[in-house]
Structures are given as C-alpha cells and as structure tokens.
PDB file of C-alpha atoms in Angstrom:
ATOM      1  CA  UNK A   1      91.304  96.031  61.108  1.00 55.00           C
ATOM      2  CA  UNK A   2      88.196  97.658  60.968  1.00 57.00           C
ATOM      3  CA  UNK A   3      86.636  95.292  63.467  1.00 60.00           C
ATOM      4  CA  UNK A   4      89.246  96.611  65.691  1.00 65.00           C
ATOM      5  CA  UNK A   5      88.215  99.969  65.364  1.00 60.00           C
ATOM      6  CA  UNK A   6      84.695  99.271  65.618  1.00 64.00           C
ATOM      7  CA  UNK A   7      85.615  97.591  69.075  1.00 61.00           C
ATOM      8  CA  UNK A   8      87.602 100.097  70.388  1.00 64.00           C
ATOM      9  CA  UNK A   9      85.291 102.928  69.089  1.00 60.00           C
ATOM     10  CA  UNK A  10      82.460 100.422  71.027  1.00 58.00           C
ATOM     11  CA  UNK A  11      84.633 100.615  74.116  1.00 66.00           C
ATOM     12  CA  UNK A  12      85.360 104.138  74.356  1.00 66.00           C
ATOM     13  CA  UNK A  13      81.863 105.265  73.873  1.00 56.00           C
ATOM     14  CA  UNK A  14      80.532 103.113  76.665  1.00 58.00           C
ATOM     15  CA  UNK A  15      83.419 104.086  79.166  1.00 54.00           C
ATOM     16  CA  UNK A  16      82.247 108.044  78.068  1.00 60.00           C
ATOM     17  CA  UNK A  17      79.292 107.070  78.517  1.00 51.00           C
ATOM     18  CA  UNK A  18      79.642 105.370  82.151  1.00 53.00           C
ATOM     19  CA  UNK A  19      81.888 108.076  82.960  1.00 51.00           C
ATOM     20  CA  UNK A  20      79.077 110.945  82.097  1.00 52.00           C
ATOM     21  CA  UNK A  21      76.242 108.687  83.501  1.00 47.00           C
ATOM     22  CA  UNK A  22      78.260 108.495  87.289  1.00 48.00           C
ATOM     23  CA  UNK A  23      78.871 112.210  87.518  1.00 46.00           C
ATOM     24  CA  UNK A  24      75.151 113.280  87.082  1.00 46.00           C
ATOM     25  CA  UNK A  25      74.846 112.845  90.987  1.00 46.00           C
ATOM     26  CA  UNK A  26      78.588 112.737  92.364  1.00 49.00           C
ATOM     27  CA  UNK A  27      81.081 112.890  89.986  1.00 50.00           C
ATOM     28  CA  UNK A  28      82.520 116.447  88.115  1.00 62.00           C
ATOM     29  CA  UNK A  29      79.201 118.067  87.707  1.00 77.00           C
ATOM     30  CA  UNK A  30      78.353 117.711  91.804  1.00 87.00           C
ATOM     31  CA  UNK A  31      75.792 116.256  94.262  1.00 91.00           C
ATOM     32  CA  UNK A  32      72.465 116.832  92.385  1.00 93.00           C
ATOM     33  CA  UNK A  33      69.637 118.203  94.876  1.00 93.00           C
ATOM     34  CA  UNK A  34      66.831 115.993  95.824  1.00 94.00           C
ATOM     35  CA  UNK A  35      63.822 116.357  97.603  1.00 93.00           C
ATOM     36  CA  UNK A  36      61.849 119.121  99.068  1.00 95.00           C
ATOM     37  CA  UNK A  37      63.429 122.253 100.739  1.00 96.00           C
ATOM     38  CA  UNK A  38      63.759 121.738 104.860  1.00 97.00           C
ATOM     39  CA  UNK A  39      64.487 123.706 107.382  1.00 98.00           C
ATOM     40  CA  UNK A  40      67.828 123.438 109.441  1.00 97.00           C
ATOM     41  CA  UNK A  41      68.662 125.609 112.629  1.00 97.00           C
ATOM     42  CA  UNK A  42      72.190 126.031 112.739  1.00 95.00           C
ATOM     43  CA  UNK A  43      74.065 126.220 116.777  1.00 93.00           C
ATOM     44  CA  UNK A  44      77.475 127.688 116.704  1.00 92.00           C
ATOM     45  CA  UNK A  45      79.587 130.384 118.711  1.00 93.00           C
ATOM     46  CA  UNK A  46      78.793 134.232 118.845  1.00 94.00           C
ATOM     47  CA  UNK A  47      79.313 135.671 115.526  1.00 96.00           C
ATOM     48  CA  UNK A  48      79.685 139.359 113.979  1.00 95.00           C
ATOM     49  CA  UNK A  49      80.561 138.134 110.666  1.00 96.00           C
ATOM     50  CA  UNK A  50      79.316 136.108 107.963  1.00 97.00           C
ATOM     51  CA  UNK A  51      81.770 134.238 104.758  1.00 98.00           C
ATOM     52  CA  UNK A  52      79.476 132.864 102.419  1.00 98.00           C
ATOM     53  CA  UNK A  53      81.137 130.557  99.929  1.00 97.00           C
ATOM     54  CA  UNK A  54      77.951 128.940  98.300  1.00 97.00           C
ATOM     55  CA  UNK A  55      75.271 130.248  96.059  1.00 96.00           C
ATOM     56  CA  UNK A  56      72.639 131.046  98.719  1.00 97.00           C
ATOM     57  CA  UNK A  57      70.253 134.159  99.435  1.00 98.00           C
ATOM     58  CA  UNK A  58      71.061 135.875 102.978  1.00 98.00           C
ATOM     59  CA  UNK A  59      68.802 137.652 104.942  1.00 98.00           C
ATOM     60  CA  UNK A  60      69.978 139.389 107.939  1.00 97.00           C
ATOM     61  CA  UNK A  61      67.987 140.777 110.839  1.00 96.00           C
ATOM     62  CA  UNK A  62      69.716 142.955 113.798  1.00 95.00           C
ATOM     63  CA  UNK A  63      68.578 141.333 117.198  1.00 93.00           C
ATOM     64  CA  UNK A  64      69.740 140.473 121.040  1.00 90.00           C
ATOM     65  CA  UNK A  65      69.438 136.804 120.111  1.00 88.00           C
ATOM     66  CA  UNK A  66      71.211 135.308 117.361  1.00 95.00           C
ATOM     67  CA  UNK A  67      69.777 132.393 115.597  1.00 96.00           C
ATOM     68  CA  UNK A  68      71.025 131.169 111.972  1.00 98.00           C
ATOM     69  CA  UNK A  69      68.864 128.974 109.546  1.00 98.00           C
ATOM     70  CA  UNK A  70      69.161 127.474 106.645  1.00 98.00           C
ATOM     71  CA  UNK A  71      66.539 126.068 103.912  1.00 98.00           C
ATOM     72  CA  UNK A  72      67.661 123.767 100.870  1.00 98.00           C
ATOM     73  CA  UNK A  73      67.179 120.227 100.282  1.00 97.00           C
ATOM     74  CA  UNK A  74      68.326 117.752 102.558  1.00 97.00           C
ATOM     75  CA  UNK A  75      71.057 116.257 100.557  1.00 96.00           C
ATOM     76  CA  UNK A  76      72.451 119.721 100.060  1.00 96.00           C
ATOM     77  CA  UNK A  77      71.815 120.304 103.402  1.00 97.00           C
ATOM     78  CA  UNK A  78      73.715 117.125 104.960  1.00 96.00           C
ATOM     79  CA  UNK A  79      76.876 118.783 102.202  1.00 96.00           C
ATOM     80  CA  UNK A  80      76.913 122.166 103.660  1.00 97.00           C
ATOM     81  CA  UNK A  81      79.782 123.265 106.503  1.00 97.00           C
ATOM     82  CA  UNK A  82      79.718 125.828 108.822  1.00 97.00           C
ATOM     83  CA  UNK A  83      82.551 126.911 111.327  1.00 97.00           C
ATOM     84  CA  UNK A  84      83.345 129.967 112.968  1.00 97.00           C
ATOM     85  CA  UNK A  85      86.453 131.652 113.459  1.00 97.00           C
ATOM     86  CA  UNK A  86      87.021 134.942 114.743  1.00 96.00           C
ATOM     87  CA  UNK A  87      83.584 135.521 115.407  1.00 96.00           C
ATOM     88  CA  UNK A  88      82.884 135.298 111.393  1.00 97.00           C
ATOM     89  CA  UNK A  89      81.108 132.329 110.171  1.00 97.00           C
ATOM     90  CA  UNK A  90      81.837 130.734 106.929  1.00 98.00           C
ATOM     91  CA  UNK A  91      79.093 128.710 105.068  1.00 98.00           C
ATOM     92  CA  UNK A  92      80.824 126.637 102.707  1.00 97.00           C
ATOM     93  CA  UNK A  93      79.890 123.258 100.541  1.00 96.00           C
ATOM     94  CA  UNK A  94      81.525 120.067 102.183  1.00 94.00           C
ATOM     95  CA  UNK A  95      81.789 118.363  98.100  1.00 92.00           C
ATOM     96  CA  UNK A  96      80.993 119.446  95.158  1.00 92.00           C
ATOM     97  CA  UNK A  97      77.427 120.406  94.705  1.00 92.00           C
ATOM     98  CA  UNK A  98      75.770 120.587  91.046  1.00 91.00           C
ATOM     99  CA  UNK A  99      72.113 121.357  90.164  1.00 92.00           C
ATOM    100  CA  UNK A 100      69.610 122.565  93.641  1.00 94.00           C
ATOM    101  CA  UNK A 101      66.457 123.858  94.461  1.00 95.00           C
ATOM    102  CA  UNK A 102      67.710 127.800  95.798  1.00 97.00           C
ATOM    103  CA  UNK A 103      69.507 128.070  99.524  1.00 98.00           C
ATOM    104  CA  UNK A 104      67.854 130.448 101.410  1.00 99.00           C
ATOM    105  CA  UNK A 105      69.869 131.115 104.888  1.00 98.00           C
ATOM    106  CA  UNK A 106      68.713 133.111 107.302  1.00 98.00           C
ATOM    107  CA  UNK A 107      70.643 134.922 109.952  1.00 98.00           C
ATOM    108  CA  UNK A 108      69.708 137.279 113.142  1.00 96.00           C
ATOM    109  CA  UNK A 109      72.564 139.052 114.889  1.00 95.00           C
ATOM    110  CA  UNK A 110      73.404 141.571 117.385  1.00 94.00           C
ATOM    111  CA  UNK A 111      76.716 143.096 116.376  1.00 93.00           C
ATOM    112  CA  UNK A 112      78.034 143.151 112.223  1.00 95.00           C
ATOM    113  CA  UNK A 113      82.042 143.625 111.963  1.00 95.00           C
ATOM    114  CA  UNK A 114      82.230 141.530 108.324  1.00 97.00           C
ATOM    115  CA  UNK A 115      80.391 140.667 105.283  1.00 96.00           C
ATOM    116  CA  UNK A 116      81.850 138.792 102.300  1.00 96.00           C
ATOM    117  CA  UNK A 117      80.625 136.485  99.053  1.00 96.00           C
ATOM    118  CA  UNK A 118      83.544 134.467  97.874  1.00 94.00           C
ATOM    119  CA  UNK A 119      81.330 132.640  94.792  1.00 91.00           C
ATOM    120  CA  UNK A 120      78.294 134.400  94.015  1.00 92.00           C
ATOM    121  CA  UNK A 121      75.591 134.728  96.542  1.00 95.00           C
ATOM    122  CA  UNK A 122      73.253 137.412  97.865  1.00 96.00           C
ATOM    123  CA  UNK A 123      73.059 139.258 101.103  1.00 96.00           C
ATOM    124  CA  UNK A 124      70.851 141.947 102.275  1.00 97.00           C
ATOM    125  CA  UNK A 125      69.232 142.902 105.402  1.00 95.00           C
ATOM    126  CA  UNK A 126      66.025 144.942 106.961  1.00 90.00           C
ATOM    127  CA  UNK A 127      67.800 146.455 109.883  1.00 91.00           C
ATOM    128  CA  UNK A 128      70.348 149.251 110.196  1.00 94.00           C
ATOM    129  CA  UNK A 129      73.456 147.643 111.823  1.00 92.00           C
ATOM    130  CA  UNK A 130      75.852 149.931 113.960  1.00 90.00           C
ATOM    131  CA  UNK A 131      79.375 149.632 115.004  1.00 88.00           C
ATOM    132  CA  UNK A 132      81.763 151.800 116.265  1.00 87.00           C
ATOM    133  CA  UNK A 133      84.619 148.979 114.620  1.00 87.00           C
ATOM    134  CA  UNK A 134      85.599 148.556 111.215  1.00 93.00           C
ATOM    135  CA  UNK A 135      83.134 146.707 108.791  1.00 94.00           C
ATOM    136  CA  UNK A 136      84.422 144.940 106.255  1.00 96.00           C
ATOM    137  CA  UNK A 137      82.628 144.212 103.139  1.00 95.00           C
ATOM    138  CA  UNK A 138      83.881 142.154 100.221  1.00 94.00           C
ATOM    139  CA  UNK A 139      82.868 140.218  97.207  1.00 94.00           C
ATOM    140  CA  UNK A 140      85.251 137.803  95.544  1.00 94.00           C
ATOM    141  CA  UNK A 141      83.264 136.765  92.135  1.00 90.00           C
ATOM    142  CA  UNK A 142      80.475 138.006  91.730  1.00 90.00           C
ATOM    143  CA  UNK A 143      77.033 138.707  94.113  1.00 91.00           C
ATOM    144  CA  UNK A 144      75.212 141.488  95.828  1.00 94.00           C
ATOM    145  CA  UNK A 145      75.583 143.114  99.405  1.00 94.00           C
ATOM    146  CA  UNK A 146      72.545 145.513 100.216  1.00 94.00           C
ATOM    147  CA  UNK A 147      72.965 146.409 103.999  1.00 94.00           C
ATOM    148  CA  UNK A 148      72.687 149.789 105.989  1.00 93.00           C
ATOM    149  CA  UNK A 149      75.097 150.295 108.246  1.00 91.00           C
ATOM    150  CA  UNK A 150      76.846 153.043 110.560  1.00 91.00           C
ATOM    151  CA  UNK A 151      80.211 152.385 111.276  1.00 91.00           C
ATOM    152  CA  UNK A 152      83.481 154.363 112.241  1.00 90.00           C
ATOM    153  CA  UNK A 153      85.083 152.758 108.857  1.00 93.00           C
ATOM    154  CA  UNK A 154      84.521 150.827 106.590  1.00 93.00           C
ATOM    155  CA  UNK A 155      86.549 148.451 104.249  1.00 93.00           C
ATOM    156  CA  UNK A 156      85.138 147.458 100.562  1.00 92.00           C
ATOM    157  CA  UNK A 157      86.343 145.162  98.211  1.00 92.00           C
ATOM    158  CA  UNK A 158      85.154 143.551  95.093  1.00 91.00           C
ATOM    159  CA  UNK A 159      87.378 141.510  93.265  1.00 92.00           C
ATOM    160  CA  UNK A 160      85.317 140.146  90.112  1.00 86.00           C
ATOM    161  CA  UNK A 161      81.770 141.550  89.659  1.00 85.00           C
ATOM    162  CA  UNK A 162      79.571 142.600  92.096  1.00 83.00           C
ATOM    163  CA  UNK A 163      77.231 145.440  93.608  1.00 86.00           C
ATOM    164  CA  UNK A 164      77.721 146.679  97.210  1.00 86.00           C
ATOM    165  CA  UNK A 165      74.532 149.341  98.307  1.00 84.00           C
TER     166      UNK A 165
END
C-alpha cells in the first residue's frame, strides 16, 4: 500500500512538474520574451483612434503623415495584432503573452477622435490635438492618458483605475 502511494505521489509530482515546466514559454503563464528589442513599422488604413489592449507605452505626435511603430522583442512582436476599424486601431496580443522586455509603440497622426486602454497601458503625447468632433477617452483597468486636446466634446470613462490629464 504504501508503495502505491509512493508511486502515485511519484507520478503526480512529475506530471506537475511537466505541466509547470511547458507553460514557462507557452502554456498558462504566456509566450516569454526573447531577444533584443526591434523595431517594426506598422502599414494600415487612416486612423483617428487608437485601442490599446496590451501593456505598452504610447507616444503620440500630431502630424500630416501618419506612421505607427512599434519596439519589443521579436517574439512578442511576431504575437502582436493590429486592425483597424472605424478609423480606430486596436493593438492587441494574438496569444497569451507572459514575461517581456517593455513595448514601446509609437504613433504620429493628423486627426484624434478616440483614445482608450482596455488592460493597463500608457498613452501620452507632445502635441495639442484639435477636433471639432467628439473625443472619446476611456480606460478599462487600469493606465494613464496624458494628452492636450481641444475638442467640441468630449467623452471620459474609466472603468477600474486610472488617471486621465
């Protein structure tokens, strides 16, 4: 009987510790960065808008040509999406990403209509954006939003913690 145990005890240990060993760099605990930081330029459709739905540091600049770049490590970068929809792109992980170097994106626009964190994150800018539309700025957990802006109206919304300036 107490073989048995000893067996089984044997067997779950090594199972735990298989388990534990194969989520290090894919499993529940996420794709584990690697590498140096690169640089990634980023094409897409015209965009007033940004989601960001991964831990990452934003800078924006206001300018006539709009250019988006991202720095991480290349495994993080190769798990990163982007897509835009209604003008607004969202920056979101592609699976789930554990321990990184920090994401630093980097974003020049002409027009701002919507800014929101859905995660954590942080997203400030240099330049004064204008708009005679609504801007819409929202955090969903928790991050920081530090732009200027003049606009007609604006929306806020935090929904966890957060700081909007």
């Amino acid at each position: 009987m107490k073989n048995i145990k000893t067996k089984t005890s044997l067997i779950i240990v090594t199972l735990i510790a298989i388990v534990f060993t194969s989520c290090e760099n894919h499993g529940l605990i996420g794709i584990k960065g690697t590498g140096s930081v690169v640089s990634e330029n980023i094409e897409t459709s015209m965009i007033e808008g940004l989601n960001l739905e991964i831990p990452a540091t934003v800078y924006l600049s206001k300018g006539e040509g709009q250019s988006i770049r991202i720095d991480a490590q290349q495994n993080i970068l190769d798990n990163i999406e982007t897509y835009v929809n209604n003008e607004v792109i969202t920056i979101k992980f592609d699976k789930n990403v554990g321990r990184h170097e920090e994401i630093y994106i980097y974003i020049t626009l002409a027009h701002l209509k919507q800014l929101t964190i859905s995660g954590s994150g942080n997203i400030s800018s240099d330049s004064e954006f204008t708009t005679e539309d609504k801007l819409m700025i929202g955090i969903s957990g928790s991050g920081n939003i530090d732009v200027s802006a003049d606009a007609s109206e604006v929306d806020i919304d935090i929904s966890g913690s957060g700081d909007i300036k």
